[in-house]
PDB file of C-alpha atoms in Angstrom:
ATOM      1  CA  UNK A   1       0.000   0.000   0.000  1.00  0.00           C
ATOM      2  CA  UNK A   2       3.024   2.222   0.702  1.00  0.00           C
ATOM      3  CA  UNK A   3       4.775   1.818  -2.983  1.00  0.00           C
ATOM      4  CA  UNK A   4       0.989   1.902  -4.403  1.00  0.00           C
ATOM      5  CA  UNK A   5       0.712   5.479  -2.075  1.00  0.00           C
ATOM      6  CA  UNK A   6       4.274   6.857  -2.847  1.00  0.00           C
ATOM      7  CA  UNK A   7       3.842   6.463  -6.887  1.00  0.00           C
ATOM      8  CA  UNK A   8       0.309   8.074  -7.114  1.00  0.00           C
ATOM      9  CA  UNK A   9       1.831  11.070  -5.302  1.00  0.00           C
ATOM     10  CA  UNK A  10       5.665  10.816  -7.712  1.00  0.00           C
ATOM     11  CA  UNK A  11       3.133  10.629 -10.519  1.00  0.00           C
ATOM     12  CA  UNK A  12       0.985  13.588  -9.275  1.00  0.00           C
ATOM     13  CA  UNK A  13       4.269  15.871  -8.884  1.00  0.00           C
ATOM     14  CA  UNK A  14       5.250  15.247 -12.574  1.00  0.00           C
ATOM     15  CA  UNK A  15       1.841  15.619 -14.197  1.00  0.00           C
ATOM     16  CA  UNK A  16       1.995  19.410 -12.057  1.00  0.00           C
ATOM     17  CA  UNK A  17       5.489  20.231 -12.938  1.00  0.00           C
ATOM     18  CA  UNK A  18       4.431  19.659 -16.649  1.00  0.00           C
ATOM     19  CA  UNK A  19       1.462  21.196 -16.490  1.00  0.00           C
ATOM     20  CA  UNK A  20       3.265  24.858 -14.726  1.00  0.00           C
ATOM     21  CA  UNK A  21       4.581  25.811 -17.914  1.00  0.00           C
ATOM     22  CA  UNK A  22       1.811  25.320 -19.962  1.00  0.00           C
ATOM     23  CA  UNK A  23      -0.477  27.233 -18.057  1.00  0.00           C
ATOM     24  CA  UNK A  24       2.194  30.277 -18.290  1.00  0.00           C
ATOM     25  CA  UNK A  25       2.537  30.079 -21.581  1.00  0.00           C
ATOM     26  CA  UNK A  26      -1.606  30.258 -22.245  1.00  0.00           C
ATOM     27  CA  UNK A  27      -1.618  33.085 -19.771  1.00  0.00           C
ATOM     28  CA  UNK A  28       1.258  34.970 -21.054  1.00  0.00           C
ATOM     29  CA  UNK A  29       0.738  37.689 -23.976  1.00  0.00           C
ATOM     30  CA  UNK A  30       3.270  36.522 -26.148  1.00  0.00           C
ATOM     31  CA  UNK A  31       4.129  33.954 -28.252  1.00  0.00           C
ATOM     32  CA  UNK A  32       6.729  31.492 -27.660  1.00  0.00           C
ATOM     33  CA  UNK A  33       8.937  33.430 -30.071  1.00  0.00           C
ATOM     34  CA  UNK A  34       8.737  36.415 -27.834  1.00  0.00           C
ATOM     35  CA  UNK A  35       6.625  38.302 -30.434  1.00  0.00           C
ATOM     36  CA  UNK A  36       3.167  40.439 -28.679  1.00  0.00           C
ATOM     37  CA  UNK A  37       0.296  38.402 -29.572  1.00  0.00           C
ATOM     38  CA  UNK A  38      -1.775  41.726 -30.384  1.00  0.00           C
ATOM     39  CA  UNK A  39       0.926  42.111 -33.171  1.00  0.00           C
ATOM     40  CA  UNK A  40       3.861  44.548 -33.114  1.00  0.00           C
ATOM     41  CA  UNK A  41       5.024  48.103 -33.187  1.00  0.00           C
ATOM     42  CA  UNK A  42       5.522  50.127 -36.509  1.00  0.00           C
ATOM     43  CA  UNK A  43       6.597  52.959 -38.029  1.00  0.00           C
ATOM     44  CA  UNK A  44       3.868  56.539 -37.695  1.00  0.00           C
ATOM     45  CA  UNK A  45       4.570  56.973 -41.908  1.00  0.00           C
ATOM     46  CA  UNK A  46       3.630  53.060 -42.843  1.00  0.00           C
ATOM     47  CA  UNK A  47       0.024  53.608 -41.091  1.00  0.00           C
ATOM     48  CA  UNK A  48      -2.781  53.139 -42.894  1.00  0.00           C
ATOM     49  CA  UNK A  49      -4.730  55.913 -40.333  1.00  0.00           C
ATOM     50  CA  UNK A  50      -4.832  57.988 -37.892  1.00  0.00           C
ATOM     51  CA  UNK A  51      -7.156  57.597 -34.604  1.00  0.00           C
ATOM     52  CA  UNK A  52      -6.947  60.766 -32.418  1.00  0.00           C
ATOM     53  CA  UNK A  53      -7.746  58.692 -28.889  1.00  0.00           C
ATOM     54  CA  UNK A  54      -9.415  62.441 -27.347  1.00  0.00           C
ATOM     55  CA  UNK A  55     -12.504  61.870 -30.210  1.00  0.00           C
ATOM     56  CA  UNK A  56     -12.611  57.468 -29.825  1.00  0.00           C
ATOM     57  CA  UNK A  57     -12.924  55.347 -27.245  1.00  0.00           C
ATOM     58  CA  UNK A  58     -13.615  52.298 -29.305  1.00  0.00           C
ATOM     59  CA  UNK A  59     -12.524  51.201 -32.598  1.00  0.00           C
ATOM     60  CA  UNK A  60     -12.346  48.734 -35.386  1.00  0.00           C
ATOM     61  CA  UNK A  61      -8.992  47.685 -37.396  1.00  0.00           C
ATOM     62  CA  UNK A  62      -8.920  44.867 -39.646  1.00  0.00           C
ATOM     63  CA  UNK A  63      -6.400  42.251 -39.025  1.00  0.00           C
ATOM     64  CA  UNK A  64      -3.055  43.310 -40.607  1.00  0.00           C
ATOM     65  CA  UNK A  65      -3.560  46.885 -40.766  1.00  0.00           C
ATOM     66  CA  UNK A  66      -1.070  49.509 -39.297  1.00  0.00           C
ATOM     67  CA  UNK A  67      -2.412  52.326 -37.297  1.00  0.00           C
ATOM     68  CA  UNK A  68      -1.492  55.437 -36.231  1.00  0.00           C
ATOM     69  CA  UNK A  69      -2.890  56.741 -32.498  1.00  0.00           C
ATOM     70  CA  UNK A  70      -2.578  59.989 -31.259  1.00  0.00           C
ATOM     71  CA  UNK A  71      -3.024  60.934 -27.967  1.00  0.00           C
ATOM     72  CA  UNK A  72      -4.010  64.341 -26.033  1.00  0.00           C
ATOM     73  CA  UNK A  73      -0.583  65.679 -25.820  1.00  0.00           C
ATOM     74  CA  UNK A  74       0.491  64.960 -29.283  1.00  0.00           C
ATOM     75  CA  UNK A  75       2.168  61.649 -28.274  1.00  0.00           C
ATOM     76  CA  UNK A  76       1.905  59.465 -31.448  1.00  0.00           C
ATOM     77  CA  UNK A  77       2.476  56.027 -31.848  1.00  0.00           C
ATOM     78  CA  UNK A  78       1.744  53.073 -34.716  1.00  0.00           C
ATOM     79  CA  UNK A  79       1.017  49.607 -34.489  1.00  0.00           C
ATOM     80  CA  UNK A  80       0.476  46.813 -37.026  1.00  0.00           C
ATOM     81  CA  UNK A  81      -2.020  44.660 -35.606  1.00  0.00           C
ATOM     82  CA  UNK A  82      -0.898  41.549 -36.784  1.00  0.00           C
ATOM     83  CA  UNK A  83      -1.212  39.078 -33.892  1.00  0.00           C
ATOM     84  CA  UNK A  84      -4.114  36.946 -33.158  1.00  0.00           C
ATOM     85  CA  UNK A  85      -7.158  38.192 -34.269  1.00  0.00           C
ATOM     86  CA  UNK A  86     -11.105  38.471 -33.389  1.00  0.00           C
ATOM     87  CA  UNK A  87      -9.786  39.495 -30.086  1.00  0.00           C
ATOM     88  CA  UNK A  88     -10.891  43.670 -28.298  1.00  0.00           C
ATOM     89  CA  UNK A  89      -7.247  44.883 -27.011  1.00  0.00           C
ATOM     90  CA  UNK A  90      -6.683  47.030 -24.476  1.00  0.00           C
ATOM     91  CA  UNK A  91      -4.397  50.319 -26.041  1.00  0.00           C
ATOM     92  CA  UNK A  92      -3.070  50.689 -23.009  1.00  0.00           C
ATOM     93  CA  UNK A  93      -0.731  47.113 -23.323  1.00  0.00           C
ATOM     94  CA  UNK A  94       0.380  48.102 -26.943  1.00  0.00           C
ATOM     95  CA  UNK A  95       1.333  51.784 -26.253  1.00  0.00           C
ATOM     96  CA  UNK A  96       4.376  53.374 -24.664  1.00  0.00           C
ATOM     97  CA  UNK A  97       4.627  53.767 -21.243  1.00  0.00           C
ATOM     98  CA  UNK A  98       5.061  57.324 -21.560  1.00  0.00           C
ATOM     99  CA  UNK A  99       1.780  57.653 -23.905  1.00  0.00           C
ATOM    100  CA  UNK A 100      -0.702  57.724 -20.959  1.00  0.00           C
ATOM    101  CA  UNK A 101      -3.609  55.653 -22.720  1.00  0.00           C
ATOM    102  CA  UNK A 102      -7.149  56.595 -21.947  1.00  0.00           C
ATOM    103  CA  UNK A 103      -9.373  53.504 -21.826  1.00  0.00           C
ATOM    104  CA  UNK A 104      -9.660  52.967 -25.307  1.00  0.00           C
ATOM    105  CA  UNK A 105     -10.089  49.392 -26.793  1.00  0.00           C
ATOM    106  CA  UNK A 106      -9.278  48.359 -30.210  1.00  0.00           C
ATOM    107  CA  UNK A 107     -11.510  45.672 -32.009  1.00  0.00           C
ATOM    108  CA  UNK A 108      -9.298  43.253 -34.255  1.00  0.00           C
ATOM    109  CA  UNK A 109     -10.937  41.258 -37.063  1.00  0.00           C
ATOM    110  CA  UNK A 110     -10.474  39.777 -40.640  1.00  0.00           C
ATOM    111  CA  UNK A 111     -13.318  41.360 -42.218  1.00  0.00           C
ATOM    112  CA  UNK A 112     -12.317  45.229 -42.972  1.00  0.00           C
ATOM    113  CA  UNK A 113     -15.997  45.896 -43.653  1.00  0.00           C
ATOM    114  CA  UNK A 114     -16.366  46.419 -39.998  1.00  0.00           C
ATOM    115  CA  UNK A 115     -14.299  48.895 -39.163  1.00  0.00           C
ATOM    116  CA  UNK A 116     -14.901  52.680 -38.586  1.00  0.00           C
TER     117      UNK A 116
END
């Protein structure tokens, strides 16, 4: 009963241990490569727009497609949202720390019809 106890509970430890990094990785917001999974940052002149953040709160982008944001200070920065898509992302996880994000949620999708 002792060898049948002390194997359950070796076998338990292992199926945990495995099961740790997993769970990191699924809560994580990156890829395994390292790479954001909401996409990655670009360049202000290879945007397709410009979203000044003071007049939206909420927006569409279609997956793929590099936007501008401007913020109330003038701060600008671009992302191509390239990542996963179908997903709402929170601008404040994409944009500089020194951008100073209102709540403002971008809504990423395949079908560019839906945008505004």
């Amino acid at each position: 009963m002792q060898s049948k106890t002390s194997s359950l509970l070796r076998l338990a430890a292992v199926v945990v241990a495995a099961a740790a990094p997993v769970a990191a990785i699924a809560a994580s917001e990156t890829f395994l490569n390292g790479q954001s999974i909401y996409g990655q940052p670009a360049s202000a002149s290879s945007a397709t727009r410009t979203v000044d953040l003071s007049q939206a709160s909420r927006l569409n982008i279609a997956y793929g497609e590099t936007v501008a944001f401007r913020g109330d200070a003038g701060q600008q920065f671009a992302w191509t949202f390239n990542g996963l898509d179908r997903r709402a992302v929170d601008l404040a996880k994409i944009a500089p720390p020194s951008f100073g994000t209102k709540a403002a949620i971008a809504y990423v999708g395949r079908d560019p019809s839906n945008r505004r």
